Structure formats: C-alpha cells, structure tokens
Amino acid sequence: MIAGIKTKEAQKEDSEIWTIVENLDKQVEFHLDNDNVLWQDTRLVVPNDTSLREALLTEAHSSPFSVHPGSTKIYHDLKHHFWWSGMKRDVAMFVSKCLICQQVKIEHQRASGLLQSLDIPVWKWDEISMDFVTGLPRTQRRHDTIWVVVDRLTKSAHFLHIRKDYSINRLAEIFQQEIVRLHGTPSAIVSDRDP
C-alpha cells in the first residue's frame, strides 16, 4: 500500500515532521522506530507528500475491495494505520472530487435550487412565501430590513419595514397585525430556509 522507504525519505523532507521530531521529548504520543520512521502511537505519520497521500486515498477509496466508500468510512479505516495533520479534511475533499461517487451517491445530497415545484394554491392568501431583504441602509427609525410576504396564488405582496434585531415575538406581533388581520391565518408558509 505505501512504500516504507519512500515514507522514510519523504519524512526527512517534511518540515512539520521535523518540528515534531525535534520536540519528541515533549510529544508523548509520537516516537521514532528503529529505522527512524515517525509514528503517532501505532499509526504511521504520513509526510506532506501529495503523491504519497494521493496513493493512500486512492487505495482506500478505489480498490476493487472498497467499492467507493464515503469519506467517513475511509477516514475511520485510514486512521487506524495512518496519521497526518488535516487527514479528515483531505479525505472529505478527495471523496468530493470522485466523479463516480458524485454520480452514484447523488440521492444522499440535499436538494438544491428551485427544482422542486410547488402545487398552485386554491385560495388567495391560503399559502404564502416570505423572505427577508437584509443589509439595507438604516432609516431614521432604525429599520434596516424588509420582510417580504407574498401570496403564492395572486403574487400580491406586503413589504414590511423591520429591524434585523427584532425578536421572534416582535416578528409574530407584526405578522398578526399586518398579515393575519387582513388575510387570515395561512395554511402554509414557504421559506427558502436561509440562516
């Protein structure tokens, strides 16, 4: 899987590994074996050598016996035998670039964009959509956000000036005063689920 001689030579050229080696007396979990190869407990320390790490990741991910496992499985398999700084991140990045995984495992990803169509409502103001327009210049009354509430059937809208720091209780009061008072309580509210 990984050539010991190549690892030993690559470790000699890695500045991060030499920092660890120079401070071995302070590093309880690291040690050198009889061949001067650095280990982290029972795991081989893989130097910052792109071809070496790439070979390890390819073997763990694309061998005939592995069948393209996800990043979590690969990380757990590799971490029993190998260690390098940022290994979990590197494994996730490697798997995210695998074309086969992207084509086959697409159903596990969150739906994106506007690909899911919504049914047309039967009554006006029965189903609404809402969003917030933020980052606007502050007015004299300190309003810096517009709350946009749109009827999904007629596309008529209310543009409510609010402050970004309003509490959820204050927003509920405004919703009652400006939307429910005029149109009744909607049966569905659609949002884009932004943070």
PDB file of C-alpha atoms in Angstrom:
ATOM      1  CA  MET A   1       0.000   0.000   0.000  1.00  0.00           C
ATOM      2  CA  ILE A   2       2.705   2.501   0.954  1.00  0.00           C
ATOM      3  CA  ALA A   3       6.408   2.005   0.454  1.00  0.00           C
ATOM      4  CA  GLY A   4       8.354   2.251   3.731  1.00  0.00           C
ATOM      5  CA  ILE A   5      11.486   3.606   2.041  1.00  0.00           C
ATOM      6  CA  LYS A   6       9.506   6.341   0.278  1.00  0.00           C
ATOM      7  CA  THR A   7       7.830   7.271   3.572  1.00  0.00           C
ATOM      8  CA  LYS A   8      11.136   7.440   5.410  1.00  0.00           C
ATOM      9  CA  GLU A   9      12.692   9.655   2.731  1.00  0.00           C
ATOM     10  CA  ALA A  10       9.616  11.888   2.489  1.00  0.00           C
ATOM     11  CA  GLN A  11       9.515  12.280   6.289  1.00  0.00           C
ATOM     12  CA  LYS A  12      13.083  13.641   6.182  1.00  0.00           C
ATOM     13  CA  GLU A  13      11.953  16.409   3.812  1.00  0.00           C
ATOM     14  CA  ASP A  14       8.810  17.412   5.744  1.00  0.00           C
ATOM     15  CA  SER A  15       9.288  20.484   7.975  1.00  0.00           C
ATOM     16  CA  GLU A  16       6.178  19.729  10.069  1.00  0.00           C
ATOM     17  CA  ILE A  17       7.506  16.248  10.853  1.00  0.00           C
ATOM     18  CA  TRP A  18      10.923  17.645  11.754  1.00  0.00           C
ATOM     19  CA  THR A  19       9.260  20.038  14.189  1.00  0.00           C
ATOM     20  CA  ILE A  20       7.619  17.032  15.857  1.00  0.00           C
ATOM     21  CA  VAL A  21      10.894  15.055  15.855  1.00  0.00           C
ATOM     22  CA  GLU A  22      12.806  17.954  17.411  1.00  0.00           C
ATOM     23  CA  ASN A  23      10.230  18.089  20.218  1.00  0.00           C
ATOM     24  CA  LEU A  24       9.853  14.340  20.798  1.00  0.00           C
ATOM     25  CA  ASP A  25      10.652  14.752  24.485  1.00  0.00           C
ATOM     26  CA  LYS A  26       7.505  16.934  24.791  1.00  0.00           C
ATOM     27  CA  GLN A  27       5.334  14.771  22.497  1.00  0.00           C
ATOM     28  CA  VAL A  28       4.116  11.714  24.382  1.00  0.00           C
ATOM     29  CA  GLU A  29       2.140  10.188  21.513  1.00  0.00           C
ATOM     30  CA  PHE A  30       4.925  10.410  18.887  1.00  0.00           C
ATOM     31  CA  HIS A  31       8.022   8.182  18.662  1.00  0.00           C
ATOM     32  CA  LEU A  32      10.712   7.089  16.198  1.00  0.00           C
ATOM     33  CA  ASP A  33      11.144   3.401  15.424  1.00  0.00           C
ATOM     34  CA  ASN A  34      14.494   1.614  14.831  1.00  0.00           C
ATOM     35  CA  ASP A  35      14.535   2.837  11.206  1.00  0.00           C
ATOM     36  CA  ASN A  36      13.981   6.482  12.277  1.00  0.00           C
ATOM     37  CA  VAL A  37      10.424   6.484  10.919  1.00  0.00           C
ATOM     38  CA  LEU A  38       7.992   8.653  12.910  1.00  0.00           C
ATOM     39  CA  TRP A  39       4.883   7.050  14.395  1.00  0.00           C
ATOM     40  CA  GLN A  40       1.935   8.530  16.256  1.00  0.00           C
ATOM     41  CA  ASP A  41       1.204   5.763  18.769  1.00  0.00           C
ATOM     42  CA  THR A  42       0.632   2.787  16.422  1.00  0.00           C
ATOM     43  CA  ARG A  43      -0.080   4.897  13.329  1.00  0.00           C
ATOM     44  CA  LEU A  44       2.451   5.741  10.647  1.00  0.00           C
ATOM     45  CA  VAL A  45       2.915   9.503  10.246  1.00  0.00           C
ATOM     46  CA  VAL A  46       2.390  10.277   6.560  1.00  0.00           C
ATOM     47  CA  PRO A  47       4.512  13.219   5.393  1.00  0.00           C
ATOM     48  CA  ASN A  48       3.163  16.164   3.449  1.00  0.00           C
ATOM     49  CA  ASP A  49       3.856  14.469   0.118  1.00  0.00           C
ATOM     50  CA  THR A  50       0.980  14.863  -2.327  1.00  0.00           C
ATOM     51  CA  SER A  51       1.727  11.721  -4.341  1.00  0.00           C
ATOM     52  CA  LEU A  52       2.039   9.607  -1.189  1.00  0.00           C
ATOM     53  CA  ARG A  53      -1.211  10.848   0.343  1.00  0.00           C
ATOM     54  CA  GLU A  54      -2.959  10.601  -3.021  1.00  0.00           C
ATOM     55  CA  ALA A  55      -1.833   6.963  -3.350  1.00  0.00           C
ATOM     56  CA  LEU A  56      -3.168   6.157   0.119  1.00  0.00           C
ATOM     57  CA  LEU A  57      -6.505   7.828  -0.527  1.00  0.00           C
ATOM     58  CA  THR A  58      -6.862   6.177  -3.944  1.00  0.00           C
ATOM     59  CA  GLU A  59      -6.109   2.743  -2.496  1.00  0.00           C
ATOM     60  CA  ALA A  60      -8.600   3.219   0.338  1.00  0.00           C
ATOM     61  CA  HIS A  61     -11.300   4.599  -1.944  1.00  0.00           C
ATOM     62  CA  SER A  62     -10.951   2.948  -5.337  1.00  0.00           C
ATOM     63  CA  SER A  63      -9.526  -0.519  -4.771  1.00  0.00           C
ATOM     64  CA  PRO A  64     -11.623  -3.462  -6.030  1.00  0.00           C
ATOM     65  CA  PHE A  65     -12.409  -4.381  -2.427  1.00  0.00           C
ATOM     66  CA  SER A  66     -13.532  -0.971  -1.182  1.00  0.00           C
ATOM     67  CA  VAL A  67     -16.341  -0.105  -3.663  1.00  0.00           C
ATOM     68  CA  HIS A  68     -16.090   3.699  -3.266  1.00  0.00           C
ATOM     69  CA  PRO A  69     -16.959   4.157   0.416  1.00  0.00           C
ATOM     70  CA  GLY A  70     -17.831   7.619   1.691  1.00  0.00           C
ATOM     71  CA  SER A  71     -15.458   9.960   3.483  1.00  0.00           C
ATOM     72  CA  THR A  72     -16.490   8.842   6.990  1.00  0.00           C
ATOM     73  CA  LYS A  73     -15.749   5.168   6.268  1.00  0.00           C
ATOM     74  CA  ILE A  74     -12.428   5.937   4.564  1.00  0.00           C
ATOM     75  CA  TYR A  75     -11.343   8.212   7.412  1.00  0.00           C
ATOM     76  CA  HIS A  76     -12.169   5.573  10.031  1.00  0.00           C
ATOM     77  CA  ASP A  77     -10.323   2.894   8.038  1.00  0.00           C
ATOM     78  CA  LEU A  78      -7.229   5.029   7.442  1.00  0.00           C
ATOM     79  CA  LYS A  79      -6.978   6.484  10.944  1.00  0.00           C
ATOM     80  CA  HIS A  80      -6.272   3.031  12.402  1.00  0.00           C
ATOM     81  CA  HIS A  81      -2.994   2.808  10.464  1.00  0.00           C
ATOM     82  CA  PHE A  82      -2.016   6.333   9.377  1.00  0.00           C
ATOM     83  CA  TRP A  83      -1.893   9.884  10.709  1.00  0.00           C
ATOM     84  CA  TRP A  84      -1.299  13.308   9.190  1.00  0.00           C
ATOM     85  CA  SER A  85      -2.386  16.791  10.094  1.00  0.00           C
ATOM     86  CA  GLY A  86      -5.704  17.584   8.368  1.00  0.00           C
ATOM     87  CA  MET A  87      -6.367  13.980   7.316  1.00  0.00           C
ATOM     88  CA  LYS A  88     -10.143  14.190   7.832  1.00  0.00           C
ATOM     89  CA  ARG A  89     -10.356  17.313   5.653  1.00  0.00           C
ATOM     90  CA  ASP A  90      -8.180  15.729   2.946  1.00  0.00           C
ATOM     91  CA  VAL A  91     -10.334  12.571   2.874  1.00  0.00           C
ATOM     92  CA  ALA A  92     -13.547  14.612   2.537  1.00  0.00           C
ATOM     93  CA  MET A  93     -12.012  16.691  -0.268  1.00  0.00           C
ATOM     94  CA  PHE A  94     -10.788  13.569  -2.095  1.00  0.00           C
ATOM     95  CA  VAL A  95     -14.210  11.874  -1.968  1.00  0.00           C
ATOM     96  CA  SER A  96     -15.994  15.078  -3.035  1.00  0.00           C
ATOM     97  CA  LYS A  97     -13.897  15.103  -6.235  1.00  0.00           C
ATOM     98  CA  CYS A  98     -14.692  11.473  -7.139  1.00  0.00           C
ATOM     99  CA  LEU A  99     -16.859  11.521 -10.273  1.00  0.00           C
ATOM    100  CA  ILE A 100     -18.297   8.043  -9.652  1.00  0.00           C
ATOM    101  CA  CYS A 101     -19.371   8.985  -6.121  1.00  0.00           C
ATOM    102  CA  GLN A 102     -20.969  12.197  -7.358  1.00  0.00           C
ATOM    103  CA  GLN A 103     -22.991  10.294  -9.966  1.00  0.00           C
ATOM    104  CA  VAL A 104     -23.977   7.303  -7.836  1.00  0.00           C
ATOM    105  CA  LYS A 105     -24.498   8.861  -4.405  1.00  0.00           C
ATOM    106  CA  ILE A 106     -26.368  11.942  -5.569  1.00  0.00           C
ATOM    107  CA  GLU A 107     -29.583  10.864  -3.813  1.00  0.00           C
ATOM    108  CA  HIS A 108     -27.934  11.438  -0.438  1.00  0.00           C
ATOM    109  CA  GLN A 109     -27.366  15.103  -1.132  1.00  0.00           C
ATOM    110  CA  ARG A 110     -29.746  17.855  -0.138  1.00  0.00           C
ATOM    111  CA  ALA A 111     -31.987  19.062  -2.952  1.00  0.00           C
ATOM    112  CA  SER A 112     -30.667  22.294  -4.399  1.00  0.00           C
ATOM    113  CA  GLY A 113     -32.107  25.254  -6.216  1.00  0.00           C
ATOM    114  CA  LEU A 114     -35.679  25.657  -7.403  1.00  0.00           C
ATOM    115  CA  LEU A 115     -36.006  22.168  -8.870  1.00  0.00           C
ATOM    116  CA  GLN A 116     -38.913  21.134  -6.667  1.00  0.00           C
ATOM    117  CA  SER A 117     -42.137  22.613  -7.980  1.00  0.00           C
ATOM    118  CA  LEU A 118     -44.905  23.647  -5.607  1.00  0.00           C
ATOM    119  CA  ASP A 119     -48.608  22.987  -6.150  1.00  0.00           C
ATOM    120  CA  ILE A 120     -50.701  26.011  -7.107  1.00  0.00           C
ATOM    121  CA  PRO A 121     -52.860  27.117  -4.148  1.00  0.00           C
ATOM    122  CA  VAL A 122     -56.658  27.119  -4.468  1.00  0.00           C
ATOM    123  CA  TRP A 123     -57.464  30.215  -2.364  1.00  0.00           C
ATOM    124  CA  LYS A 124     -55.712  33.565  -2.178  1.00  0.00           C
ATOM    125  CA  TRP A 125     -53.582  34.115   0.933  1.00  0.00           C
ATOM    126  CA  ASP A 126     -54.018  30.431   1.861  1.00  0.00           C
ATOM    127  CA  GLU A 127     -50.356  29.760   1.078  1.00  0.00           C
ATOM    128  CA  ILE A 128     -47.710  32.429   1.369  1.00  0.00           C
ATOM    129  CA  SER A 129     -43.988  32.715   0.880  1.00  0.00           C
ATOM    130  CA  MET A 130     -41.709  35.010   2.820  1.00  0.00           C
ATOM    131  CA  ASP A 131     -38.149  36.193   2.889  1.00  0.00           C
ATOM    132  CA  PHE A 132     -36.038  38.933   4.409  1.00  0.00           C
ATOM    133  CA  VAL A 133     -34.051  41.529   2.478  1.00  0.00           C
ATOM    134  CA  THR A 134     -31.164  42.464   4.772  1.00  0.00           C
ATOM    135  CA  GLY A 135     -28.098  44.664   4.627  1.00  0.00           C
ATOM    136  CA  LEU A 136     -30.036  47.807   3.683  1.00  0.00           C
ATOM    137  CA  PRO A 137     -29.088  51.323   4.827  1.00  0.00           C
ATOM    138  CA  ARG A 138     -30.639  52.193   8.191  1.00  0.00           C
ATOM    139  CA  THR A 139     -33.618  54.600   8.137  1.00  0.00           C
ATOM    140  CA  GLN A 140     -34.313  57.344  10.693  1.00  0.00           C
ATOM    141  CA  ARG A 141     -36.423  54.842  12.659  1.00  0.00           C
ATOM    142  CA  ARG A 142     -33.503  52.372  12.548  1.00  0.00           C
ATOM    143  CA  HIS A 143     -35.210  49.990  10.103  1.00  0.00           C
ATOM    144  CA  ASP A 144     -32.587  48.068   8.110  1.00  0.00           C
ATOM    145  CA  THR A 145     -34.524  45.065   6.791  1.00  0.00           C
ATOM    146  CA  ILE A 146     -37.578  44.463   4.607  1.00  0.00           C
ATOM    147  CA  TRP A 147     -39.784  41.462   5.352  1.00  0.00           C
ATOM    148  CA  VAL A 148     -41.391  40.386   2.075  1.00  0.00           C
ATOM    149  CA  VAL A 149     -44.606  38.339   2.390  1.00  0.00           C
ATOM    150  CA  VAL A 150     -46.135  37.156  -0.921  1.00  0.00           C
ATOM    151  CA  ASP A 151     -49.419  35.376  -1.652  1.00  0.00           C
ATOM    152  CA  ARG A 152     -48.465  32.390  -3.793  1.00  0.00           C
ATOM    153  CA  LEU A 153     -51.693  32.457  -5.857  1.00  0.00           C
ATOM    154  CA  THR A 154     -52.124  36.152  -6.751  1.00  0.00           C
ATOM    155  CA  LYS A 155     -48.491  37.214  -6.235  1.00  0.00           C
ATOM    156  CA  SER A 156     -49.667  40.244  -4.263  1.00  0.00           C
ATOM    157  CA  ALA A 157     -47.159  41.209  -1.613  1.00  0.00           C
ATOM    158  CA  HIS A 158     -46.589  43.087   1.611  1.00  0.00           C
ATOM    159  CA  PHE A 159     -43.254  44.781   2.206  1.00  0.00           C
ATOM    160  CA  LEU A 160     -42.828  45.283   5.939  1.00  0.00           C
ATOM    161  CA  HIS A 161     -40.031  47.512   7.221  1.00  0.00           C
ATOM    162  CA  ILE A 162     -38.416  45.985  10.291  1.00  0.00           C
ATOM    163  CA  ARG A 163     -35.122  45.894  12.151  1.00  0.00           C
ATOM    164  CA  LYS A 164     -32.775  42.956  11.845  1.00  0.00           C
ATOM    165  CA  ASP A 165     -32.520  42.677  15.636  1.00  0.00           C
ATOM    166  CA  TYR A 166     -36.279  42.200  16.212  1.00  0.00           C
ATOM    167  CA  SER A 167     -37.078  39.202  18.406  1.00  0.00           C
ATOM    168  CA  ILE A 168     -39.212  36.328  17.171  1.00  0.00           C
ATOM    169  CA  ASN A 169     -42.024  37.568  19.434  1.00  0.00           C
ATOM    170  CA  ARG A 170     -41.910  41.030  17.835  1.00  0.00           C
ATOM    171  CA  LEU A 171     -41.978  39.460  14.353  1.00  0.00           C
ATOM    172  CA  ALA A 172     -45.000  37.356  15.367  1.00  0.00           C
ATOM    173  CA  GLU A 173     -46.811  40.525  16.521  1.00  0.00           C
ATOM    174  CA  ILE A 174     -46.088  42.252  13.207  1.00  0.00           C
ATOM    175  CA  PHE A 175     -47.236  39.150  11.294  1.00  0.00           C
ATOM    176  CA  GLN A 176     -50.528  39.150  13.258  1.00  0.00           C
ATOM    177  CA  GLN A 177     -51.075  42.894  12.709  1.00  0.00           C
ATOM    178  CA  GLU A 178     -50.106  43.101   9.046  1.00  0.00           C
ATOM    179  CA  ILE A 179     -50.938  39.699   7.517  1.00  0.00           C
ATOM    180  CA  VAL A 180     -53.347  37.678   9.677  1.00  0.00           C
ATOM    181  CA  ARG A 181     -55.533  40.736  10.454  1.00  0.00           C
ATOM    182  CA  LEU A 182     -56.015  41.419   6.732  1.00  0.00           C
ATOM    183  CA  HIS A 183     -55.975  37.952   5.160  1.00  0.00           C
ATOM    184  CA  GLY A 184     -56.492  35.358   7.904  1.00  0.00           C
ATOM    185  CA  THR A 185     -54.085  32.656   9.030  1.00  0.00           C
ATOM    186  CA  PRO A 186     -52.355  30.942   6.086  1.00  0.00           C
ATOM    187  CA  SER A 187     -52.381  27.150   5.919  1.00  0.00           C
ATOM    188  CA  ALA A 188     -48.810  27.012   4.586  1.00  0.00           C
ATOM    189  CA  ILE A 189     -45.738  29.226   4.682  1.00  0.00           C
ATOM    190  CA  VAL A 190     -42.908  28.615   2.211  1.00  0.00           C
ATOM    191  CA  SER A 191     -39.438  29.864   3.066  1.00  0.00           C
ATOM    192  CA  ASP A 192     -36.020  29.330   1.453  1.00  0.00           C
ATOM    193  CA  ARG A 193     -34.618  28.308   4.875  1.00  0.00           C
ATOM    194  CA  ASP A 194     -31.716  30.755   4.826  1.00  0.00           C
ATOM    195  CA  PRO A 195     -29.863  31.138   8.133  1.00  0.00           C
TER     196      PRO A 195
END
